[in-house]
Short mmCIF file of C-alpha atoms and ligand atoms in Angstrom, two decimals:
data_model
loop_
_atom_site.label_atom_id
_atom_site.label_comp_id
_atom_site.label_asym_id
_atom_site.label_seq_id
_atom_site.Cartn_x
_atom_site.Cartn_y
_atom_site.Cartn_z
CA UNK A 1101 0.00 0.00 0.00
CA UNK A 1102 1.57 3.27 -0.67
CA UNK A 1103 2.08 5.96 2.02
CA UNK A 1104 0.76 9.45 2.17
CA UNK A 1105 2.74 12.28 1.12
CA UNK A 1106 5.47 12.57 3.52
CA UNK A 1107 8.00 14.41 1.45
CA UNK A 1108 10.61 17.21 2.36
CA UNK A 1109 11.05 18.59 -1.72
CA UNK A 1110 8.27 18.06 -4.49
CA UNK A 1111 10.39 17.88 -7.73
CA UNK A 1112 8.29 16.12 -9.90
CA UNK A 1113 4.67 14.07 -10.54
CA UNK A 1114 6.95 12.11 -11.90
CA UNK A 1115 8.23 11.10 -8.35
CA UNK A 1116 4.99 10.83 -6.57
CA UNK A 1117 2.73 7.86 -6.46
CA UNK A 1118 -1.00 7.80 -6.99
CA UNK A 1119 -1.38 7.46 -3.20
CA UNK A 1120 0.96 10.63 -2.56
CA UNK A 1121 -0.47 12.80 -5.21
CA UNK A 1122 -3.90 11.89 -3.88
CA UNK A 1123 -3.12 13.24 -0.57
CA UNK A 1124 -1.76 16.06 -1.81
CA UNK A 1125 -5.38 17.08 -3.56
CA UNK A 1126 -7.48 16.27 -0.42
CA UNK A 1127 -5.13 18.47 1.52
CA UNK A 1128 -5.81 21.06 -1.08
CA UNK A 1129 -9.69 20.55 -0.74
CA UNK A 1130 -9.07 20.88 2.82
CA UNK A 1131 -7.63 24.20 2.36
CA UNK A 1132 -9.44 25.66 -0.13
CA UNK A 1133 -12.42 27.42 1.64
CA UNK A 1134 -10.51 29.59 3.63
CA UNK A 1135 -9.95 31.63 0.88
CA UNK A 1136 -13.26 32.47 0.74
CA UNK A 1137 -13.26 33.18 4.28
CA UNK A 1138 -13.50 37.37 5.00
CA UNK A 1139 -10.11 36.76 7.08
CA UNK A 1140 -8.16 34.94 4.61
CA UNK A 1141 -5.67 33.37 7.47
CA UNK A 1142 -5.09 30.59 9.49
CA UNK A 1143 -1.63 30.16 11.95
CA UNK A 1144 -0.92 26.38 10.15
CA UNK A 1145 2.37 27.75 9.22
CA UNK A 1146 3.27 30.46 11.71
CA UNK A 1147 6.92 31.05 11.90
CA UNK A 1148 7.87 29.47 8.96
CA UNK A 1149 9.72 30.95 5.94
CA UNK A 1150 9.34 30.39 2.28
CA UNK A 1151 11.17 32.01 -0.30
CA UNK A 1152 10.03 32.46 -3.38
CA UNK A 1153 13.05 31.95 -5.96
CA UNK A 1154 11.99 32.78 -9.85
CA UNK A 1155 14.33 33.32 -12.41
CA UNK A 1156 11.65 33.32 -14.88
CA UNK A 1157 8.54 35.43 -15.47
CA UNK A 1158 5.48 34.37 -14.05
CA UNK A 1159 2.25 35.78 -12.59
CA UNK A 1160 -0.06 33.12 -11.62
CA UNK A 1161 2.82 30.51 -9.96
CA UNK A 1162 4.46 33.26 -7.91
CA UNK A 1163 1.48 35.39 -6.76
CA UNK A 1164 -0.41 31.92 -5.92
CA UNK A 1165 2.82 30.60 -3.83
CA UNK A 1166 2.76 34.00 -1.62
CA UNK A 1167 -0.85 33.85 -0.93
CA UNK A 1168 -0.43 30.31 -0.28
CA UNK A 1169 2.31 31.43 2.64
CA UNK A 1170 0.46 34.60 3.76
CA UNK A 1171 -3.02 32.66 4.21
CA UNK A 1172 -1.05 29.73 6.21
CA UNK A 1173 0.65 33.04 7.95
CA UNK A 1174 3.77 31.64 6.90
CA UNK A 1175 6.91 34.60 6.35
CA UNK A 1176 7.16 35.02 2.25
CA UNK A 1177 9.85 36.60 0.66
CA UNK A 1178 10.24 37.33 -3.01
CA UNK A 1179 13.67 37.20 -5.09
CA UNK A 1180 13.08 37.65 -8.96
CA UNK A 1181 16.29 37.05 -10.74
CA UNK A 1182 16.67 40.99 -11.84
CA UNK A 1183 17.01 41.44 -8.14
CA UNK A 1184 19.26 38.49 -7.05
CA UNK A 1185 23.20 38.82 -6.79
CA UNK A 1186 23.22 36.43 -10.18
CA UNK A 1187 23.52 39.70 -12.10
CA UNK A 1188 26.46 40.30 -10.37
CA UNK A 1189 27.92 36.68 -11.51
CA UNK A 1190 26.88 34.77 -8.88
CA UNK A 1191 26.25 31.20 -9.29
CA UNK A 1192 22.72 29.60 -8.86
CA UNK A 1193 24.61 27.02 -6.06
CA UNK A 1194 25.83 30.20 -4.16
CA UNK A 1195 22.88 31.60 -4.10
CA UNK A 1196 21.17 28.87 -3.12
CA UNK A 1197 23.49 28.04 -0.18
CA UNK A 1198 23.30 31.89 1.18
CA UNK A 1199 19.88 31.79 0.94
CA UNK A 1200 19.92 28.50 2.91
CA UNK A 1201 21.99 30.17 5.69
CA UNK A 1202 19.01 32.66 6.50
CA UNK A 1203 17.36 29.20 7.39
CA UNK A 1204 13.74 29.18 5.62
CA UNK A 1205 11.74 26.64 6.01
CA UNK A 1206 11.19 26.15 1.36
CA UNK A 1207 12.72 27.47 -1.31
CA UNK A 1208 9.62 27.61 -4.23
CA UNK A 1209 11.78 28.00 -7.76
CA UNK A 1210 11.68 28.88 -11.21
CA UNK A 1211 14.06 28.10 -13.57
CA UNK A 1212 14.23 28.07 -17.18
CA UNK A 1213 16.90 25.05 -17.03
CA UNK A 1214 15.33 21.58 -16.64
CA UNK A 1215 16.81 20.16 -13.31
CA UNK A 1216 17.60 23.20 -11.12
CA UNK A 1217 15.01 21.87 -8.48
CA UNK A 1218 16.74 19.30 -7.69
CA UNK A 1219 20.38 20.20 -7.75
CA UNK A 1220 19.39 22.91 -5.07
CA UNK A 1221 17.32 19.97 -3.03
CA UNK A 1222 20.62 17.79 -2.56
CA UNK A 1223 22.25 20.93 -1.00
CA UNK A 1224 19.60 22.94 0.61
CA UNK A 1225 18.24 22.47 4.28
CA UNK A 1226 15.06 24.02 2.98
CA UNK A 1227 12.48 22.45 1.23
CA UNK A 1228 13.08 22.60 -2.20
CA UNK A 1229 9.65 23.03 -4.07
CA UNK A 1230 9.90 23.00 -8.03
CA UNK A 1231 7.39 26.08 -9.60
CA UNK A 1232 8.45 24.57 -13.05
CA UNK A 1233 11.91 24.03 -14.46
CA UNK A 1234 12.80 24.53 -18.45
CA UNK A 1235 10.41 22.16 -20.27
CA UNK A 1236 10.73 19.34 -17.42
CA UNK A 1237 8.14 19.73 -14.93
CA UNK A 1238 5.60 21.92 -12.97
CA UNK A 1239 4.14 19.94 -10.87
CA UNK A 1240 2.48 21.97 -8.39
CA UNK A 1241 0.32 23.04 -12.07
CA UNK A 1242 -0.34 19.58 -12.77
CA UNK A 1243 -1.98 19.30 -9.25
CA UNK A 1244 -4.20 22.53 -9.42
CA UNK A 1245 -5.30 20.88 -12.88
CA UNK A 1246 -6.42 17.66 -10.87
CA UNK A 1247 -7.74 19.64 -8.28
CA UNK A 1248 -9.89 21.60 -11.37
CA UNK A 1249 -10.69 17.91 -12.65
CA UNK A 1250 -11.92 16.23 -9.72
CA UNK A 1251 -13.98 19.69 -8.85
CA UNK A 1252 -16.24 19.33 -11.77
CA UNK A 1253 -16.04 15.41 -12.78
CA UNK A 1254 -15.55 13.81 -9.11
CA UNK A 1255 -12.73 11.15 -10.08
CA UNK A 1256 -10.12 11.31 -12.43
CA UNK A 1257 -9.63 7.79 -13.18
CA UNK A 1258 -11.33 6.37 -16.54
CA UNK A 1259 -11.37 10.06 -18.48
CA UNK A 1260 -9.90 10.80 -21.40
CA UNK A 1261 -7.88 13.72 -21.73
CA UNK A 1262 -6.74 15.50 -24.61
CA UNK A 1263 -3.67 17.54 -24.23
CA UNK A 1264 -2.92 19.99 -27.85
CA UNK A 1265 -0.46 22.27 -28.17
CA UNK A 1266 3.32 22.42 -28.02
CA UNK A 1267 4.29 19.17 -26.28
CA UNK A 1268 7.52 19.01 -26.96
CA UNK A 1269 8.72 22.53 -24.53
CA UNK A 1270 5.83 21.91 -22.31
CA UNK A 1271 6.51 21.44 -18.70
CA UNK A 1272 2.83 21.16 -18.27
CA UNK A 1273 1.87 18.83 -20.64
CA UNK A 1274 4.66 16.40 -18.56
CA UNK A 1275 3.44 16.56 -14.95
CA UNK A 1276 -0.08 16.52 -16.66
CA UNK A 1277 0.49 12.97 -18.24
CA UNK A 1278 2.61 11.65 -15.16
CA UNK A 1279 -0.68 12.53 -13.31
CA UNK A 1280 -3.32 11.73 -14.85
CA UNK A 1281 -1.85 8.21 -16.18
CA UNK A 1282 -1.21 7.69 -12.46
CA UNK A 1283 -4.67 8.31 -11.46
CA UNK A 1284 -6.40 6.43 -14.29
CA UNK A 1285 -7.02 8.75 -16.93
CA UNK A 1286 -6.13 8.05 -20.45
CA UNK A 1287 -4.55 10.89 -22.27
CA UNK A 1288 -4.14 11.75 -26.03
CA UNK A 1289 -1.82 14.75 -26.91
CA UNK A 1290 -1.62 16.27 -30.25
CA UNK A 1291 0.33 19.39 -32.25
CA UNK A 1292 2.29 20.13 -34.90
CA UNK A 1293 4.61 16.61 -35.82
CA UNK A 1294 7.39 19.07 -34.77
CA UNK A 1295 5.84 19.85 -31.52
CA UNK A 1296 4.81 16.39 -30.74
CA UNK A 1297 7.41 13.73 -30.53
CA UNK A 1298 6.41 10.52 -31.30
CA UNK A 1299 8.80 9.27 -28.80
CA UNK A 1300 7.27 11.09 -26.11
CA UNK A 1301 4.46 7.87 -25.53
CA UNK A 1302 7.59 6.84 -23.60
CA UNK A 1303 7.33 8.68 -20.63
CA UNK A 1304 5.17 6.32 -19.35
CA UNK A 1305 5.06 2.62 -19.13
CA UNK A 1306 2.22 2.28 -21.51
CA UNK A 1307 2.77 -1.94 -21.33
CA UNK A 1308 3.87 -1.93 -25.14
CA UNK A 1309 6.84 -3.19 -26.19
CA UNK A 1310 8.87 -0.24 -25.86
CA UNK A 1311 8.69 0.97 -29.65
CA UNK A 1312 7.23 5.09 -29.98
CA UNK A 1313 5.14 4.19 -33.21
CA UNK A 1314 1.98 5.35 -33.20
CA UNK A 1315 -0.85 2.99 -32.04
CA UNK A 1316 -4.31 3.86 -31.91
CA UNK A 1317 -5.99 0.46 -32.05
CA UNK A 1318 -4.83 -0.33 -28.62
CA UNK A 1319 -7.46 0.00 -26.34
CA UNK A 1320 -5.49 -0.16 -22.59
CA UNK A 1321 -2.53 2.55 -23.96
CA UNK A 1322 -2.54 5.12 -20.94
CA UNK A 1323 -0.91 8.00 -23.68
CA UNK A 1324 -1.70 8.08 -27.04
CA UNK A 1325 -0.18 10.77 -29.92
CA UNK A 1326 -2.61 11.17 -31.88
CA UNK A 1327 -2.13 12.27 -36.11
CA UNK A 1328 -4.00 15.75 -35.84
CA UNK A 1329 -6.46 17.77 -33.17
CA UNK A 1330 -9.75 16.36 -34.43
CA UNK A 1331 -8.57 12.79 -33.29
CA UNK A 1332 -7.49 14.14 -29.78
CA UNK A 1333 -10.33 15.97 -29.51
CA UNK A 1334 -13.33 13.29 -30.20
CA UNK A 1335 -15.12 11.98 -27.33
CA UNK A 1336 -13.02 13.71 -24.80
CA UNK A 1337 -13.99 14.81 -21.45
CA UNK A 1338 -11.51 17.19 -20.81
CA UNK A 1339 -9.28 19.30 -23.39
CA UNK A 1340 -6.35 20.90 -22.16
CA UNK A 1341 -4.81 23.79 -24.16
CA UNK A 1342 -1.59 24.27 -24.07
CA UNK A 1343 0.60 27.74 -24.85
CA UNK A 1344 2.57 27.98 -27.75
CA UNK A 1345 6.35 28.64 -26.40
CA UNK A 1346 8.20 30.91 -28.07
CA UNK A 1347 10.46 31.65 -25.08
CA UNK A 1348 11.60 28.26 -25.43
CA UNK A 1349 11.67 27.37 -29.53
CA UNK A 1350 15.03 28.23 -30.98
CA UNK A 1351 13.29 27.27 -34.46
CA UNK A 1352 10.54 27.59 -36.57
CA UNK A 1353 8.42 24.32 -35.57
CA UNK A 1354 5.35 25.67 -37.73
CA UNK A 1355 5.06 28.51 -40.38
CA UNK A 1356 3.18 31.19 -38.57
CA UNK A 1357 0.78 31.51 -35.42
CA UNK A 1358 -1.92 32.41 -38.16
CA UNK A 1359 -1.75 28.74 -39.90
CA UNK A 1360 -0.85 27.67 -36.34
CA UNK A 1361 -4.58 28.91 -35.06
CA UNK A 1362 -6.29 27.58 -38.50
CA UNK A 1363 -4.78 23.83 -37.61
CA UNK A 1364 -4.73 23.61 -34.22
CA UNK A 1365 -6.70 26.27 -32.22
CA UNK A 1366 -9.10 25.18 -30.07
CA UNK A 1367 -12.34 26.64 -31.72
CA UNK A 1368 -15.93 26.27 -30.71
CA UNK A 1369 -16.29 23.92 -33.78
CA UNK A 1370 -13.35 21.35 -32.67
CA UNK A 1371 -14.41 21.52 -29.11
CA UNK A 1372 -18.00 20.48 -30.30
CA UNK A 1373 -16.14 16.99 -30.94
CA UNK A 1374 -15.72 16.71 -27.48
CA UNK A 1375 -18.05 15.15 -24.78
CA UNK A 1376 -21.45 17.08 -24.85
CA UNK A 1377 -20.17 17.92 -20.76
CA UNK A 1378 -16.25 18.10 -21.70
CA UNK A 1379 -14.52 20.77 -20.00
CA UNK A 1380 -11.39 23.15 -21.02
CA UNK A 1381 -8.46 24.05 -19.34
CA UNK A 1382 -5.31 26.46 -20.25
CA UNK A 1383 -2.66 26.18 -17.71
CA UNK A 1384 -2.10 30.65 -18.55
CA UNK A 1385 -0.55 32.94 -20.00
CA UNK A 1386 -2.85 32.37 -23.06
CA UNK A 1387 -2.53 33.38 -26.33
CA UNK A 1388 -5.80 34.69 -27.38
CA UNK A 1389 -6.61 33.79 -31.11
CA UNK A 1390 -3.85 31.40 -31.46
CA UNK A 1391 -4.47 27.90 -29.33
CA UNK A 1392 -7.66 28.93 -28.40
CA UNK A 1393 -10.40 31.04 -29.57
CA UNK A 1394 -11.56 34.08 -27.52
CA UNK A 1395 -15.31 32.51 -27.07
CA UNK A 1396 -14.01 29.50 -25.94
CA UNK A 1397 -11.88 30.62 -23.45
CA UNK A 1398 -14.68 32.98 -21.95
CA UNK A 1399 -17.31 30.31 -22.63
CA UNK A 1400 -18.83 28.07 -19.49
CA UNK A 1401 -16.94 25.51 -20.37
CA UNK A 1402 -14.16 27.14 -19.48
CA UNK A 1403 -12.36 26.78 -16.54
CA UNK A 1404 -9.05 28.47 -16.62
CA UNK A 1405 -9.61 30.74 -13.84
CA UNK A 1406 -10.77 28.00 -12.03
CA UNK A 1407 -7.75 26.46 -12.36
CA UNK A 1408 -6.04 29.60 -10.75
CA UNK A 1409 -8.71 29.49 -7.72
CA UNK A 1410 -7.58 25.99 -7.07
CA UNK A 1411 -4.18 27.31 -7.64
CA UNK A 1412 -3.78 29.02 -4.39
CA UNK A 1413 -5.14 25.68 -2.45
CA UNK A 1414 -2.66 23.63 -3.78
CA UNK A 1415 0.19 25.68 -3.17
CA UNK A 1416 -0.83 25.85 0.27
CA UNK A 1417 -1.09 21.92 0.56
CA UNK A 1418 2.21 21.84 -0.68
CA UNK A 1419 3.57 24.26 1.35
CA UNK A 1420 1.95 22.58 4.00
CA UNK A 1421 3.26 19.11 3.77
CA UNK A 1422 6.02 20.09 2.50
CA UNK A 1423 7.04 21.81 5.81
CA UNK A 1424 6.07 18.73 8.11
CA UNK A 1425 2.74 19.04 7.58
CA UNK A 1426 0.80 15.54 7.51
CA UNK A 1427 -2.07 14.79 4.21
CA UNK A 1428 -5.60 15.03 5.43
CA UNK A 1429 -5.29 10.79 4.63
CA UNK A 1430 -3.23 10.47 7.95
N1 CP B 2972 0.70 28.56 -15.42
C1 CP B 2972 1.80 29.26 -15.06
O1 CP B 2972 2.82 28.70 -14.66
O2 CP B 2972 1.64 30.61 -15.14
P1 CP B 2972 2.76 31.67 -14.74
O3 CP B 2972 3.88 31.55 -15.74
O4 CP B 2972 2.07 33.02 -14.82
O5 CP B 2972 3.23 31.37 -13.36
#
């Protein structure tokens, strides 16, 4: 039987088993009314510290992490990386370590290389929690997604998910399918051929025989890449759009964002291919007009703010157990 989350660092879905990631979202659910509270505050984590550590742009992750301290009355403090000593040539490693010398309690952090998360955890006192490195992972994203999931469809296991979009740099798209694989979901992913590696069916121990062709016939595959959008699309309870990455293309992977909307923008018309009750989900910043059309994103079926609501639960489950705290399970 597996155990509850009893983690120091969360690096990666990856990581986690179904048990773990499970008591991570009841936590959440456990937290998330008091933000509807009129005092927004509880003392769970009084006189702890969490710093907030981003090297890379970000609105939703960072602004959701210092709620998620202030509401727990945890101490946050906020380094961006035009504010760090890196400017001044420090390393990443030295200023993690002087950081760690002010003894916080976590270190939340952003980097645009895959893997900083965890080079920091095997130094750091602190609690290393990832808030999405390069194209690896973001887990605590995949989680708020769950949390979304379970909110309107009550389990996660036996949907099908379609994930569209640029696969190949999304960070997103990976905790997603570690996930939702691990809690029973079946999920199809779909792009541009440049965007979507075939290989990429082998994240996960799908059962097959280890080749990345494509196989659609086979009805117990956990992750499927499908041919085009349409395919992902049909019959799916949820679709999840992802952003098209510029910040992290260093080619052209299609021929402009105009034929990139025409092919594979979520429109009202693809989404009608969808279960009649199918829900959508952009993990933000969106691009307006390009993956998905304005009247779908501000449609009912919508729930990308949603997903920011449940945003600030997670992040204080995480924060939470992170810091000693023990799942709502134990
Ligand atoms: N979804 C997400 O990570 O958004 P931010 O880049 O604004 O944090």
């Amino acid at each position: 039987m597996d155990k509850p989350f009893r983690r120091r660092d969360l690096l990666g879905i990856r990581d986690l088993s179904a048990a773990e990631i499970v008591g991570i979202l009841n936590t959440a659910e456990t937290f998330a009314e008091i933000s509807g509270r009129e005092v927004k505050k509880v003392p769970a984590l009084r006189g702890k510290t969490i710093i907030n550590l981003f090297f890379e742009n970000s609105t939703r992750t960072r602004t959701s992490f210092e709620l998620a301290a202030k509401r727990l009355s945890a101490d946050a403090v906020n380094i961006s990386v035009a504010s760090s000593s890196v400017t001044k040539g420090e390393t990443l490693l030295d200023t993690a370590l002087n950081l760690d010398a002010m003894a916080p309690d976590c270190i939340v952090v952003r980097h645009s290389s895959a893997g900083v998360p965890h080079q920091l955890a095997k130094v750091s006192r602190a609690a290393i929690v990832n808030a999405g490195d390069g194209a690896n992972e973001h887990p605590t994203q995949a989680l708020l997604d769950a949390m979304t999931i379970r909110e309107h469809k009550k389990q996660i296991k036996g949907l099908e998910v379609a994930i569209v979009g640029d696969i190949l740099h999304s960070r997103v798209a990976r905790s997603n399918i570690h996930l939702l694989t691990k809690l029973g979901a079946k999920v199809r992913v779909a792009g541009p051929g440049t965007l979507v590696p075939r290989p990429f069916d082998s994240l996960i121990d799908s059962g097959n025989n280890g080749s990345a062709s494509l196989d659609f016939d086979v009805r117990d595959r956990k992750l499927t890449v499908c041919p085009n959008v349409e395919d992902a699309i049909t019959g799916a309870d949820v679709v999840m759009i992802l952003r098209i990455q510029t910040e992290r293309q260093d080619a052209a992977f299609f021929p402009s964002l105009r034929e990139y909307s025409i092919h594979y923008g979520l429109t009202n018309e693809r989404l009608e291919l969808a279960k009649k009750d199918a829900i959508v989900l952009h993990p933000g910043p969106m691009n307006r007009g390009i993956e998905i059309a304005s009247d779908v994103a501000d449609s009912s079926r919508s729930l990308i703010l949603d997903q920011v609501k449940y945003g600030v639960a997670v992040r204080m489950a995480v924060l939470y157990l992170s810091t000693g705290g023990t799942t709502s399970d134990e």
